[in-house]
Amino acid sequence: MAMPSSRQSSPNSKRALSSQEQHAAVRGWLFGLAAGLLACFVAWEILWRRTGRDPLVDLALLRARSFGLGSAIGSVYFAGYTGLLLILPLSLQQGQGYSALQAGATGLPFALGSALTSTLGGRAVFRFGRPMVLAGITAVVLGLTATAAVSHHPHGALWWYVLGPLLLAGLGSGLVIGPNQTLALADVPPARSGTAAAVLQTGQRIGTSLGTAVAAHLFYGRLAATHGDFPRATSLSLYGAAALTCAALTIGTADLLVRRRSRRTSSPGRQGLPGSVHAGHRKDGRDDGLGSGSPTA
């Protein structure tokens, strides 16, 4: 498939850009309204549960460390990497004159990389656990950062420069989404697994919406400020996506370090004590995910 060899603009790009400039500013009060509505929903669910009735969302699920952590990582991660899927096609079509088919074909390395490692990650998560998910997020951060760096300069054929970074991000993404869901649901009782999965998916959808708003705001805001500098607008938006993805990495890494430090400090004092809980098992005899037979949360 032939790609444009030089930077082009579609016939209606000037008029489209003018419209985008007029609506570039995100209405900040909408974020406040969304936060307020979320707080009201949480308060209602807590009140509803205290009356002895079944809430729509069982917030008690978040007390399980693996589920709470997995939900947080999933929500923030989706807020980050979604920016890549939105901004790059926009930049290629509006800034360089790519057709929709050409812009979509540029994303094939990401899709192929994700398909490859998601198959492997579904099996390997039971062996490597959370560190594998963090390694995948690291690869996505590096891929997004590299894509943002090369997008800053107006290349004649940008698609050629982003193939490698997109492949790296795709390989990393395949190790994140599915394995993170597995770890998040590992300690949820089967009777509550349906509700837990719905809460997990809802968090990811909220993250996607937030990430889309942030990415679009950075992209169109920079376009308006620079009067149509697509390379800089693309770069800024992708750096923002990388920052959000890095936040997910920070959450997971901090929890992993706390867990390992807790194990090192508690194990010597617990050895030989009556009724002690050995590493990898709970008091009720169930594996807590730290043994060799369960995914390491």
C-alpha positions in Angstrom: 0.0 0.0 0.0 1.4 3.3 -1.0 1.8 5.9 1.7 2.0 9.7 1.1 5.7 10.6 0.5 5.4 14.2 1.6 3.4 16.2 4.0 -0.1 16.9 2.5 -3.3 18.5 3.6 -6.8 17.5 2.6 -8.8 20.2 0.8 -11.0 20.8 3.8 -8.2 20.8 6.4 -8.1 24.6 6.8 -11.8 24.8 7.5 -11.7 21.7 9.8 -8.8 23.2 11.7 -10.6 26.5 12.1 -13.5 24.6 13.7 -11.2 22.7 15.9 -9.5 25.8 17.1 -12.8 27.3 18.1 -13.7 24.3 20.2 -10.2 23.4 21.5 -10.7 24.3 25.1 -12.0 21.5 27.3 -14.8 22.7 29.6 -13.2 22.1 32.9 -16.5 22.2 34.8 -17.4 18.9 33.1 -14.6 17.1 35.0 -15.9 18.6 38.3 -19.4 17.5 37.4 -18.3 14.0 36.6 -16.4 13.8 39.9 -19.4 15.0 41.8 -21.7 12.5 40.2 -19.2 9.7 40.9 -19.1 10.7 44.6 -22.9 10.8 44.8 -23.0 7.3 43.2 -20.5 5.9 45.7 -22.4 7.4 48.6 -25.7 6.0 47.4 -24.2 2.5 47.0 -22.8 2.6 50.5 -26.2 3.8 51.9 -28.1 1.2 49.9 -25.9 -1.6 51.3 -26.3 -0.4 54.9 -30.0 -0.8 54.5 -29.5 -4.5 53.9 -30.2 -4.4 50.1 -27.9 -5.5 47.3 -26.1 -2.6 45.7 -25.5 -2.3 42.0 -21.7 -2.2 42.6 -20.3 -4.1 45.6 -17.6 -1.7 46.8 -16.5 -4.3 49.3 -14.7 -6.0 46.4 -12.2 -3.2 46.4 -11.0 -4.4 49.9 -9.3 -7.3 48.2 -5.8 -6.0 47.5 -5.4 -7.8 44.2 -8.7 -6.6 42.9 -8.3 -3.0 44.0 -4.8 -2.8 42.5 -5.9 -4.5 39.3 -8.8 -2.1 38.9 -6.6 0.9 39.5 -3.9 -0.2 37.1 -6.5 -1.1 34.4 -8.3 2.2 34.7 -5.2 4.4 34.5 -3.6 2.2 31.8 -6.6 2.5 29.6 -6.6 6.3 30.1 -3.0 6.3 28.9 -2.7 4.1 25.9 -6.1 5.1 24.4 -4.4 8.4 23.4 -2.3 6.6 20.9 -5.2 5.0 19.2 -7.0 8.3 18.9 -4.3 10.8 18.1 -2.1 9.1 15.6 -4.8 8.4 13.1 -6.1 12.0 13.4 -2.6 13.4 12.8 -1.9 11.2 9.8 -5.2 12.0 8.2 -5.6 15.7 9.0 -1.9 16.6 9.1 -0.3 14.5 6.4 -3.3 13.7 4.1 -3.5 9.9 4.7 -6.7 8.2 3.8 -8.6 6.3 6.6 -7.3 3.0 5.2 -3.7 4.2 5.2 -3.9 5.6 8.7 -5.4 2.3 9.9 -2.7 0.3 8.2 -0.1 2.3 10.1 -1.5 0.8 13.4 -1.0 -2.8 12.2 2.3 -3.2 14.1 0.6 -2.4 17.4 -2.3 -4.8 16.7 0.0 -7.6 15.6 2.3 -7.1 18.6 -0.7 -7.2 21.0 -2.1 -10.3 19.4 1.2 -12.1 19.7 2.0 -11.4 23.3 -1.6 -11.6 24.6 -1.5 -15.3 23.7 1.8 -15.8 25.5 0.8 -13.6 28.4 -2.3 -15.5 29.2 -0.2 -18.5 30.0 2.9 -16.8 31.5 0.9 -14.8 34.0 0.6 -17.9 36.2 4.4 -18.1 36.4 5.5 -14.5 36.5 2.5 -12.7 37.9 2.5 -8.9 38.5 6.1 -8.3 37.4 5.2 -9.4 33.9 2.4 -6.9 33.7 4.7 -4.1 34.9 7.2 -5.2 32.2 4.5 -4.9 29.6 3.5 -1.4 30.8 7.2 -0.4 30.7 7.3 -1.4 27.0 4.2 0.6 26.3 5.6 3.7 28.0 8.8 3.4 26.0 6.8 2.8 22.7 4.6 5.8 23.4 7.6 8.0 24.3 9.5 7.0 21.2 6.4 7.6 19.0 6.0 11.1 20.6 9.7 11.9 20.0 9.6 11.1 16.3 6.3 12.7 15.8 7.7 16.1 16.9 9.6 16.4 13.6 7.7 16.8 10.4 8.7 13.7 8.5 7.7 13.1 4.9 6.6 9.6 5.7 5.9 9.5 9.4 4.5 6.0 9.2 7.9 4.6 8.5 9.4 6.1 11.7 6.7 4.9 14.0 6.6 1.3 13.0 9.2 0.2 15.5 7.8 2.1 18.5 4.3 1.0 17.7 5.4 -2.7 17.5 7.1 -2.3 20.9 4.0 -0.7 22.5 1.8 -3.5 21.0 4.1 -6.2 22.4 3.9 -4.6 25.8 0.1 -4.1 25.7 -0.5 -7.8 25.1 1.2 -8.5 28.4 -1.0 -6.0 30.3 -4.7 -6.1 29.6 -5.6 -9.8 29.9 -3.0 -10.8 32.5 -4.0 -7.8 34.7 -7.6 -8.9 34.6 -6.5 -12.5 35.6 -4.6 -11.2 38.6 -7.4 -8.8 39.6 -10.0 -11.5 39.7 -7.8 -14.3 41.2 -8.9 -13.8 44.8 -12.6 -12.9 44.1 -15.0 -15.6 45.2 -16.8 -17.3 42.2 -20.2 -16.1 43.4 -19.1 -12.5 43.1 -16.9 -12.9 40.0 -19.6 -11.5 37.6 -20.0 -8.3 39.6 -16.2 -8.0 40.0 -15.7 -8.4 36.2 -18.3 -5.7 35.5 -16.7 -3.3 38.0 -13.3 -3.9 36.4 -14.7 -3.3 32.9 -16.5 -0.2 34.0 -13.3 1.2 35.4 -11.5 0.6 32.1 -14.3 2.4 30.2 -14.1 5.4 32.5 -10.3 5.4 32.0 -10.8 5.3 28.2 -13.2 8.2 28.4 -10.9 10.3 30.5 -7.9 9.5 28.4 -9.7 10.4 25.2 -10.7 13.8 26.7 -7.1 14.5 27.8 -5.5 13.4 24.6 -8.0 15.4 22.5 -7.6 18.5 24.7 -3.8 18.4 24.4 -3.9 17.8 20.6 -6.4 20.4 19.6 -5.3 22.9 22.2 -1.7 22.8 20.8 -3.1 23.0 17.2 -4.9 26.1 18.2 -1.9 27.7 20.0 0.5 26.9 17.1 -2.0 27.6 14.3 -1.9 24.1 12.8 1.5 22.6 13.8 0.5 19.0 13.7 3.9 17.5 14.6 4.0 19.4 17.9 0.4 18.8 18.7 0.8 15.0 18.1 4.0 14.9 20.1 2.5 16.7 23.1 -0.6 14.5 23.1 1.4 11.3 23.0 3.7 12.5 25.7 0.6 13.1 27.8 -0.6 9.5 27.0 2.9 8.2 28.0 2.6 10.1 31.3 -0.7 8.5 32.1 0.6 5.1 31.3 3.6 5.7 33.5 1.2 6.5 36.3 -0.2 3.0 36.0 3.4 1.7 36.1 4.1 3.7 39.2 1.0 2.3 41.0 2.0 -1.3 40.3 5.6 -0.9 41.1 4.9 0.8 44.4 2.6 -2.0 45.4 5.1 -4.6 44.4 7.9 -3.0 46.4 5.7 -2.7 49.5 4.7 -6.4 49.2 8.3 -7.6 48.9 9.4 -5.4 51.8 6.5 -6.6 53.9 7.5 -10.3 53.2 11.1 -9.7 54.1 10.3 -8.0 57.4 7.5 -10.3 58.5 8.8 -13.7 57.5 11.6 -14.1 60.2 9.4 -13.1 63.1 6.6 -15.4 61.9 8.6 -18.6 61.5 7.8 -21.2 64.1 4.9 -19.3 65.8 1.8 -21.3 66.5 -0.9 -20.7 64.0 1.4 -18.7 61.7 0.6 -18.2 58.1 3.3 -19.5 55.8 4.2 -17.6 52.6 1.7 -18.3 49.9 -1.1 -19.5 52.1 -3.9 -18.0 54.1 -5.1 -19.1 57.5 -8.0 -20.9 55.9 -5.5 -23.0 53.9 -6.2 -21.3 50.6 -3.4 -20.1 48.4 -3.1 -16.3 48.4 -1.5 -16.1 45.0 2.1 -16.1 46.3 2.8 -19.7 45.8 3.9 -21.5 42.7 0.4 -22.6 41.8 -1.3 -19.2 41.5 -0.5 -16.0 39.8 1.7 -13.7 41.8 -0.3 -10.6 42.5 
